[in-house]
Amino acid sequence: MGSYSKTYEDDIFFFLPMTSPDRAKTREALLRDKKNRPYTSEEREDATFGEAYCNAITNHCLYECNNTVFKQLTRTHLGTFKLACYDDNYDGTVLDTEEVELFVTSHYRTGIYIVTVVCPDNHYIPTQLVDQMSTNHLAIEDPESGEYVSVASYMNKHYFLELCGEAKCVVCMSNPPEDRTELGYLLAGETYVSEHIDYRILPHRIDALLQNHACYDYYDSYISRSVIAFIFKDYPDDILERLETEASEIFIVEIVMFQNTAVMRTNTRVIEELGDNDGITNTEIEELYIEFGQTMKFWSSNIFKYTFAQKEADEIIAAFEIQKTLDEYHRNQEFLDRLVELKSNIADQKSDAQMNVLLFVLSCFEGCSISLAGVLCIFGWLIPSTAPHFSFIEDLLSVLWVTFFFSSAILLFFLFSGKLVRKKKAKRVKRNRKKRH
């Protein structure tokens, strides 16, 4: 990769938003392959990286969160893997590998998961690894096959998870790059050492990215739509020691990722329904509302106990453009509501037309039955009582007429009442939707 030489140390954290169509199978698979265990303070020195990571993030959530939902998240370490390092030609040639740790943070009730790929003590070019994330080329070695597969494919095969939205990245650095342009490329999600392009990002665009968003004095923070760079003033050589500091920022990013994934999942489903709207029903729309409603607990206005932790989260939310996605969801959902309402009105009109024809036919039959009754009365009056052979026919016709008359009346009653019930139900569903908005 040319004459590039790193001028800093770094740990990289990749976050992939995922969901599960079968939460029970996902949970069973995660518990089966879980590597970490809780440990006491006396065992801290002997803890593995996976155990230390899970404990550090969990402890920060317990200490700094007001929202009980985020205190109940489950973190699972799935083991150590080899991450493929490429150049930006992406021709399948693996130039190097980095050891990474794979984690899943789960909220089983809503079926939302954040898969975290941690590359501690990274030796490769950080901007190239971030470029791999941006172009969906994050690949790990599958221990079963020995082949390199995307992280998303691996998680789908072994844990039944599906990617839901864009991956994000946090780079924790010992100091800023000597060339500030490199930091700009990192935040832009582009490789600083390209093999196939010879153009560069304009300087004023890089300057716009290099705004320090830090709230405390022990680090500098730079945030873009897909990358966050934390540059720590104190960067211990021991990964377990510096993990305690890194976790103070990582857990905030993880929480924001849950918010982002919740919106992305429902919005994606709404868009799918809009693209294939022939079969969409009121019941399916209600299910979408319920699904999104279950995630509303992620959006508490006072998630964090400390003002500046909340401010940092707000900065990340703004950079990740979550509000933009949320606004898009509301627009799409409103359009879907109107589409289903229109289809429902058209169906009602067709149903009303068919109903009117049926009612007309039944009314004609009832009219005929009344006329027949009159004829029978006259017929019975004219026939002498000395002709008993007509009495049986007269009685039979009378019974048939009475049976037909009451059957028609009952059918008319049920048709009218069913029609009224459907209309009331449609109005109630529409009213409930308006309340949710």
Coordinates of C-alpha atoms in Angstrom, one line a residue:
M1 CA 0.0 0.0 0.0
G2 CA 2.6 2.5 -1.0
S3 CA 5.0 4.2 1.5
Y4 CA 2.3 4.8 4.0
S5 CA 3.4 4.7 7.7
K6 CA 1.0 5.0 10.7
T7 CA 1.9 7.7 13.1
Y8 CA -0.6 6.6 15.9
E9 CA -2.0 3.6 17.6
D10 CA -5.7 2.7 17.5
D11 CA -8.5 0.3 18.4
I12 CA -11.4 0.0 15.9
F13 CA -15.0 -0.9 16.7
F14 CA -17.4 -1.7 13.9
F15 CA -21.1 -1.7 14.7
L16 CA -23.6 -3.6 12.4
P17 CA -27.3 -3.1 13.0
M18 CA -29.2 -6.4 12.7
T19 CA -32.6 -7.9 13.4
S20 CA -33.9 -11.5 13.7
P21 CA -37.1 -13.0 12.1
D22 CA -36.8 -15.9 14.6
R23 CA -35.8 -14.5 18.0
A24 CA -36.0 -17.9 19.8
K25 CA -33.5 -19.5 17.4
T26 CA -31.2 -16.5 17.6
R27 CA -31.2 -16.6 21.4
E28 CA -30.6 -20.3 21.5
A29 CA -27.6 -20.0 19.1
L30 CA -26.1 -17.1 21.0
L31 CA -26.3 -18.9 24.3
R32 CA -24.8 -22.0 22.7
D33 CA -21.7 -20.1 21.5
K34 CA -21.3 -17.6 24.4
K35 CA -17.6 -17.3 25.4
N36 CA -17.8 -14.7 28.2
R37 CA -18.7 -15.0 31.9
P38 CA -19.2 -12.4 34.6
Y39 CA -16.2 -11.9 36.8
T40 CA -15.4 -10.4 40.2
S41 CA -13.0 -7.5 40.8
E42 CA -10.5 -10.0 42.1
E43 CA -10.5 -11.8 38.8
R44 CA -10.1 -8.7 36.7
E45 CA -6.4 -9.3 35.9
D46 CA -7.1 -12.8 34.6
A47 CA -10.2 -11.8 32.5
T48 CA -10.1 -12.3 28.8
F49 CA -10.7 -9.4 26.4
G50 CA -14.2 -10.6 25.6
E51 CA -15.1 -10.7 29.3
A52 CA -13.5 -7.3 30.0
Y53 CA -15.3 -5.7 27.1
C54 CA -18.8 -7.0 28.1
N55 CA -18.3 -6.1 31.7
A56 CA -16.9 -2.6 30.9
I57 CA -19.8 -1.7 28.6
T58 CA -22.4 -3.2 31.0
N59 CA -21.0 -1.3 34.0
H60 CA -21.2 2.0 32.2
C61 CA -24.8 1.4 31.2
L62 CA -25.7 0.5 34.8
Y63 CA -23.9 3.5 36.2
E64 CA -24.8 6.2 33.7
C65 CA -28.2 5.3 32.3
N66 CA -31.6 6.3 33.6
N67 CA -33.5 4.2 31.1
T68 CA -34.0 0.7 32.5
V69 CA -34.2 -0.8 28.9
F70 CA -30.6 -0.2 28.2
K71 CA -29.6 -1.7 31.6
Q72 CA -31.3 -4.9 30.5
L73 CA -29.3 -5.4 27.3
T74 CA -27.5 -8.7 27.0
R75 CA -23.9 -8.7 25.6
T76 CA -22.4 -11.9 24.2
H77 CA -18.8 -12.6 23.2
L78 CA -18.6 -15.0 20.3
G79 CA -14.9 -15.5 20.1
T80 CA -11.8 -14.4 18.1
F81 CA -11.7 -14.3 14.3
K82 CA -9.4 -13.3 11.5
L83 CA -10.5 -10.1 9.6
A84 CA -9.4 -9.9 6.0
C85 CA -7.5 -6.8 5.0
Y86 CA -7.7 -5.7 1.3
D87 CA -6.7 -2.8 -0.8
D88 CA -9.5 -0.7 -2.4
N89 CA -9.4 -2.8 -5.7
Y90 CA -11.4 -5.5 -3.8
D91 CA -10.3 -8.2 -6.2
G92 CA -10.5 -10.9 -3.5
T93 CA -6.8 -10.8 -2.6
V94 CA -6.3 -10.8 1.1
L95 CA -3.2 -8.7 1.8
D96 CA -3.1 -9.1 5.6
T97 CA -5.3 -10.2 8.5
E98 CA -6.1 -8.7 11.8
E99 CA -7.4 -10.5 14.9
V100 CA -10.8 -9.3 15.9
E101 CA -13.3 -10.1 18.6
L102 CA -17.0 -10.6 17.8
F103 CA -19.8 -9.4 20.1
V104 CA -23.6 -9.2 20.0
T105 CA -25.6 -6.9 22.1
S106 CA -29.2 -8.2 22.2
H107 CA -32.6 -6.8 23.1
Y108 CA -34.6 -10.0 22.8
R109 CA -38.0 -8.6 23.3
T110 CA -37.9 -6.3 20.2
G111 CA -35.6 -8.5 18.2
I112 CA -32.9 -5.8 17.7
Y113 CA -29.2 -6.7 17.8
I114 CA -26.0 -4.8 17.4
V115 CA -23.1 -6.9 16.2
T116 CA -19.8 -5.3 17.2
V117 CA -16.5 -6.3 15.5
V118 CA -13.6 -5.1 17.7
C119 CA -10.1 -4.8 16.4
P120 CA -7.8 -4.1 19.4
D121 CA -4.3 -3.0 18.7
N122 CA -5.0 -2.6 15.0
H123 CA -1.9 -2.6 12.8
Y124 CA -3.4 -2.1 9.4
I125 CA -4.3 1.1 7.6
P126 CA -7.4 2.4 9.6
T127 CA -8.8 4.4 6.6
Q128 CA -8.7 1.2 4.5
L129 CA -10.6 -0.8 7.0
V130 CA -13.2 1.9 7.3
D131 CA -13.4 2.0 3.5
Q132 CA -14.1 -1.8 3.7
M133 CA -16.9 -1.1 6.1
S134 CA -18.4 1.6 3.8
T135 CA -18.3 -0.8 0.7
N136 CA -19.6 -3.9 2.6
H137 CA -16.2 -5.7 2.5
L138 CA -15.8 -6.5 6.2
A139 CA -15.0 -10.2 5.9
I140 CA -14.0 -12.7 8.6
E141 CA -12.8 -16.3 8.3
D142 CA -15.5 -18.8 9.0
P143 CA -13.8 -21.5 11.2
E144 CA -16.0 -24.2 9.7
S145 CA -15.1 -23.6 6.0
G146 CA -11.9 -21.7 6.3
E147 CA -13.3 -19.2 3.8
Y148 CA -13.6 -15.4 4.2
V149 CA -17.2 -14.3 4.3
S150 CA -18.9 -11.0 5.2
V151 CA -19.7 -10.5 8.8
A152 CA -23.4 -10.1 7.8
S153 CA -23.4 -13.4 6.0
Y154 CA -21.6 -15.2 8.9
M155 CA -24.2 -13.8 11.4
N156 CA -27.0 -14.8 9.2
K157 CA -25.7 -18.4 8.7
H158 CA -24.9 -19.1 12.3
Y159 CA -27.3 -16.8 14.3
F160 CA -30.2 -16.1 11.9
L161 CA -29.6 -12.4 12.0
E162 CA -30.3 -10.0 9.1
L163 CA -28.5 -6.7 8.4
C164 CA -30.7 -3.6 8.9
G165 CA -29.1 -0.4 7.9
E166 CA -25.6 0.9 7.5
A167 CA -22.6 -0.1 9.6
K168 CA -21.0 2.6 11.8
C169 CA -17.5 2.7 13.2
V170 CA -15.6 4.1 16.2
V171 CA -11.8 4.6 16.0
C172 CA -10.0 5.2 19.3
M173 CA -6.6 6.8 18.7
S174 CA -3.5 7.5 20.7
N175 CA -3.0 10.8 18.9
P176 CA -4.1 12.5 15.7
P177 CA -2.4 11.6 12.4
E178 CA 0.6 13.8 11.5
D179 CA -1.2 14.7 8.3
R180 CA -4.6 16.1 9.3
T181 CA -5.9 15.2 5.9
E182 CA -5.8 11.5 6.9
L183 CA -8.2 12.2 9.8
G184 CA -10.5 13.8 7.2
Y185 CA -10.4 10.7 5.0
L186 CA -11.1 8.6 8.1
L187 CA -14.2 10.6 8.9
A188 CA -15.3 10.5 5.3
G189 CA -15.1 6.7 5.3
E190 CA -12.6 6.7 2.4
T191 CA -9.2 5.2 2.2
Y192 CA -6.3 7.5 2.5
V193 CA -4.0 5.3 0.4
S194 CA -6.0 4.4 -2.8
E195 CA -4.8 2.0 -5.4
H196 CA -7.2 3.0 -8.1
I197 CA -8.1 6.7 -7.8
D198 CA -5.8 9.7 -8.1
Y199 CA -8.2 12.5 -7.0
R200 CA -8.4 13.9 -3.5
I201 CA -11.1 15.4 -1.3
L202 CA -11.2 19.2 -1.4
P203 CA -9.4 20.8 1.6
H204 CA -12.5 22.9 2.7
R205 CA -14.6 19.7 2.8
I206 CA -12.1 18.2 5.2
D207 CA -12.0 21.3 7.3
A208 CA -15.8 21.0 7.7
L209 CA -15.4 17.5 9.1
L210 CA -12.7 18.4 11.6
Q211 CA -14.8 20.0 14.2
N212 CA -14.1 18.9 17.8
H213 CA -17.3 17.7 19.6
A214 CA -15.7 16.7 22.9
C215 CA -17.5 17.5 26.1
Y216 CA -14.6 16.6 28.5
D217 CA -10.9 17.3 28.5
Y218 CA -9.5 13.7 28.4
Y219 CA -10.2 13.3 24.7
D220 CA -11.0 14.9 21.3
S221 CA -14.1 13.8 19.4
Y222 CA -14.8 14.0 15.7
I223 CA -18.1 12.8 14.3
S224 CA -19.4 12.1 10.8
R225 CA -22.3 10.3 9.4
S226 CA -20.6 6.9 9.6
V227 CA -17.4 7.3 11.6
I228 CA -16.5 8.6 15.1
A229 CA -12.9 9.3 16.0
F230 CA -11.9 9.5 19.7
I231 CA -8.4 10.8 20.3
F232 CA -7.5 10.1 23.9
K233 CA -4.9 12.2 25.8
D234 CA -3.9 9.2 27.9
Y235 CA -3.6 6.0 25.9
P236 CA -2.3 3.1 28.0
D237 CA -0.3 0.3 26.4
D238 CA -2.4 -2.3 28.1
I239 CA -5.6 -2.9 26.1
L240 CA -7.6 -4.0 29.2
E241 CA -6.6 -0.8 31.0
R242 CA -7.5 1.6 28.1
L243 CA -10.7 -0.4 27.5
E244 CA -12.2 1.2 30.7
T245 CA -11.8 4.6 29.2
E246 CA -12.9 3.7 25.7
A247 CA -16.0 2.0 27.1
S248 CA -17.1 5.4 28.5
E249 CA -17.8 6.5 24.9
I250 CA -18.5 3.2 23.2
F251 CA -21.6 2.5 25.3
I252 CA -23.2 5.8 24.2
V253 CA -22.6 4.8 20.5
E254 CA -24.2 1.4 21.2
I255 CA -27.3 3.0 22.6
V256 CA -27.6 5.4 19.6
M257 CA -27.3 2.4 17.3
F258 CA -30.3 0.8 18.9
Q259 CA -32.3 3.9 18.3
N260 CA -31.2 4.0 14.7
T261 CA -31.9 0.4 14.1
A262 CA -35.4 0.6 15.5
V263 CA -36.3 3.3 13.0
M264 CA -34.5 1.7 10.1
R265 CA -36.3 -1.7 10.6
T266 CA -39.8 -0.3 10.6
N267 CA -39.1 2.2 7.8
T268 CA -37.7 -0.6 5.7
R269 CA -40.8 -2.7 6.3
V270 CA -43.0 0.2 5.4
I271 CA -41.1 0.8 2.1
E272 CA -41.4 -2.9 1.3
E273 CA -45.2 -2.7 1.8
L274 CA -45.4 0.4 -0.4
G275 CA -43.5 -1.5 -3.1
D276 CA -45.8 -4.5 -2.9
N277 CA -49.1 -2.9 -1.8
D278 CA -51.6 -5.3 -3.5
G279 CA -52.0 -7.4 -0.3
I280 CA -51.5 -4.8 2.4
T281 CA -54.3 -4.9 5.0
N282 CA -55.3 -2.8 8.0
T283 CA -54.1 -5.7 10.2
E284 CA -50.6 -5.5 8.7
I285 CA -50.4 -1.8 9.3
E286 CA -51.5 -2.2 12.9
E287 CA -48.6 -4.7 13.3
L288 CA -46.2 -2.1 11.9
Y289 CA -47.4 0.4 14.5
I290 CA -47.1 -2.2 17.3
E291 CA -43.6 -3.2 16.2
F292 CA -42.4 0.5 16.2
G293 CA -44.3 1.1 19.5
Q294 CA -42.3 -1.6 21.2
T295 CA -39.1 0.4 20.5
M296 CA -40.4 3.7 21.8
K297 CA -38.8 2.9 25.1
F298 CA -35.4 3.5 23.4
W299 CA -36.4 7.1 22.9
S300 CA -36.7 8.3 26.5
S301 CA -35.8 12.0 26.8
N302 CA -33.6 11.4 29.8
I303 CA -31.6 8.3 28.9
F304 CA -28.4 9.5 30.7
K305 CA -27.9 10.7 34.2
Y306 CA -25.3 13.2 33.2
T307 CA -26.0 16.3 31.0
F308 CA -22.9 16.0 28.8
A309 CA -23.4 12.3 28.2
Q310 CA -26.8 13.1 26.8
K311 CA -25.2 16.0 24.8
E312 CA -22.7 13.6 23.3
A313 CA -25.5 11.2 22.4
D314 CA -27.4 14.1 20.8
E315 CA -24.4 15.0 18.7
I316 CA -24.1 11.4 17.4
I317 CA -27.8 11.2 16.7
A318 CA -27.5 14.4 14.6
A319 CA -24.5 13.1 12.8
F320 CA -26.1 9.7 12.1
E321 CA -29.1 11.6 10.7
I322 CA -31.5 9.5 12.8
Q323 CA -34.1 12.3 12.9
K324 CA -34.1 12.4 9.1
T325 CA -34.8 8.7 9.0
L326 CA -37.5 9.1 11.6
D327 CA -39.2 11.9 9.5
E328 CA -39.0 9.7 6.4
Y329 CA -40.6 6.8 8.3
H330 CA -43.5 9.1 9.4
R331 CA -44.0 10.3 5.8
N332 CA -43.9 6.8 4.4
Q333 CA -46.3 5.5 7.1
E334 CA -48.8 8.3 6.4
F335 CA -48.7 7.5 2.7
L336 CA -49.2 3.8 3.4
D337 CA -52.2 4.7 5.7
R338 CA -53.7 6.8 2.9
L339 CA -53.1 4.0 0.3
V340 CA -54.8 1.4 2.4
E341 CA -57.7 3.8 3.2
L342 CA -58.1 4.5 -0.5
K343 CA -58.1 0.7 -1.3
S344 CA -60.6 0.1 1.6
N345 CA -62.9 2.8 0.2
I346 CA -62.8 1.3 -3.3
A347 CA -63.5 -2.2 -1.8
D348 CA -66.4 -0.8 0.2
Q349 CA -67.9 0.8 -2.9
K350 CA -67.7 -2.5 -4.7
S351 CA -69.1 -4.3 -1.7
D352 CA -71.9 -1.7 -1.4
A353 CA -72.8 -2.2 -5.1
Q354 CA -72.9 -6.0 -4.7
M355 CA -74.9 -5.6 -1.5
N356 CA -77.5 -3.4 -3.2
V357 CA -78.0 -5.9 -6.0
L358 CA -78.5 -8.7 -3.5
L359 CA -80.9 -6.6 -1.4
F360 CA -82.9 -5.7 -4.5
V361 CA -83.2 -9.4 -5.5
L362 CA -84.2 -10.4 -1.9
S363 CA -86.7 -7.5 -1.8
C364 CA -88.2 -8.7 -5.1
F365 CA -88.5 -12.2 -3.6
E366 CA -90.2 -10.9 -0.5
G367 CA -92.6 -8.9 -2.6
C368 CA -93.4 -12.0 -4.6
S369 CA -94.0 -13.9 -1.4
I370 CA -96.4 -11.4 -0.2
S371 CA -98.3 -11.4 -3.5
L372 CA -98.3 -15.2 -3.3
A373 CA -99.8 -15.0 0.1
G374 CA -102.6 -12.8 -1.2
V375 CA -103.3 -15.2 -4.1
L376 CA -103.4 -18.1 -1.7
C377 CA -105.9 -16.4 0.5
I378 CA -108.2 -15.6 -2.4
F379 CA -107.7 -19.1 -3.8
G380 CA -108.6 -20.6 -0.4
W381 CA -111.7 -18.4 -0.2
L382 CA -112.9 -19.3 -3.7
I383 CA -112.5 -23.1 -3.3
P384 CA -115.5 -24.7 -1.7
S385 CA -114.8 -26.3 1.6
T386 CA -116.2 -29.5 0.2
A387 CA -113.0 -29.9 -1.9
P388 CA -110.6 -31.4 0.6
H389 CA -108.0 -32.3 -2.0
F390 CA -107.0 -28.6 -2.2
S391 CA -106.5 -28.1 1.5
F392 CA -103.2 -30.0 1.6
I393 CA -101.7 -27.9 -1.3
E394 CA -102.8 -24.7 0.3
D395 CA -101.3 -25.6 3.7
L396 CA -98.0 -26.7 2.0
L397 CA -97.7 -23.4 0.1
S398 CA -98.5 -21.4 3.2
V399 CA -95.7 -23.2 5.1
L400 CA -93.2 -22.6 2.3
W401 CA -94.2 -19.0 2.1
V402 CA -93.7 -18.4 5.8
T403 CA -90.4 -20.2 5.8
F404 CA -89.1 -18.2 2.9
F405 CA -90.4 -14.9 4.3
F406 CA -88.6 -15.3 7.6
S407 CA -85.4 -16.7 6.0
S408 CA -85.2 -13.6 3.8
A409 CA -85.8 -11.3 6.8
I410 CA -83.1 -12.9 8.8
L411 CA -80.6 -12.8 5.9
L412 CA -81.4 -9.1 5.3
F413 CA -80.8 -8.4 9.0
F414 CA -77.3 -10.1 9.1
L415 CA -76.3 -8.3 5.8
F416 CA -77.2 -4.9 7.2
S417 CA -75.6 -5.5 10.6
G418 CA -72.4 -6.9 9.1
K419 CA -72.0 -3.9 6.9
L420 CA -72.4 -1.5 9.9
V421 CA -69.9 -3.5 12.0
R422 CA -67.3 -3.3 9.2
K423 CA -67.7 0.4 8.8
K424 CA -67.5 1.0 12.6
K425 CA -64.3 -1.1 12.8
A426 CA -62.7 0.8 9.9
K427 CA -63.5 4.1 11.6
R428 CA -62.0 2.8 14.9
V429 CA -58.8 1.7 13.2
K430 CA -58.5 5.1 11.5
R431 CA -59.1 6.9 14.7
N432 CA -56.4 4.9 16.6
R433 CA -53.9 5.7 13.9
K434 CA -54.5 9.4 14.2
K435 CA -54.0 9.2 17.9
R436 CA -50.6 7.5 17.5
H437 CA -49.4 10.2 15.1

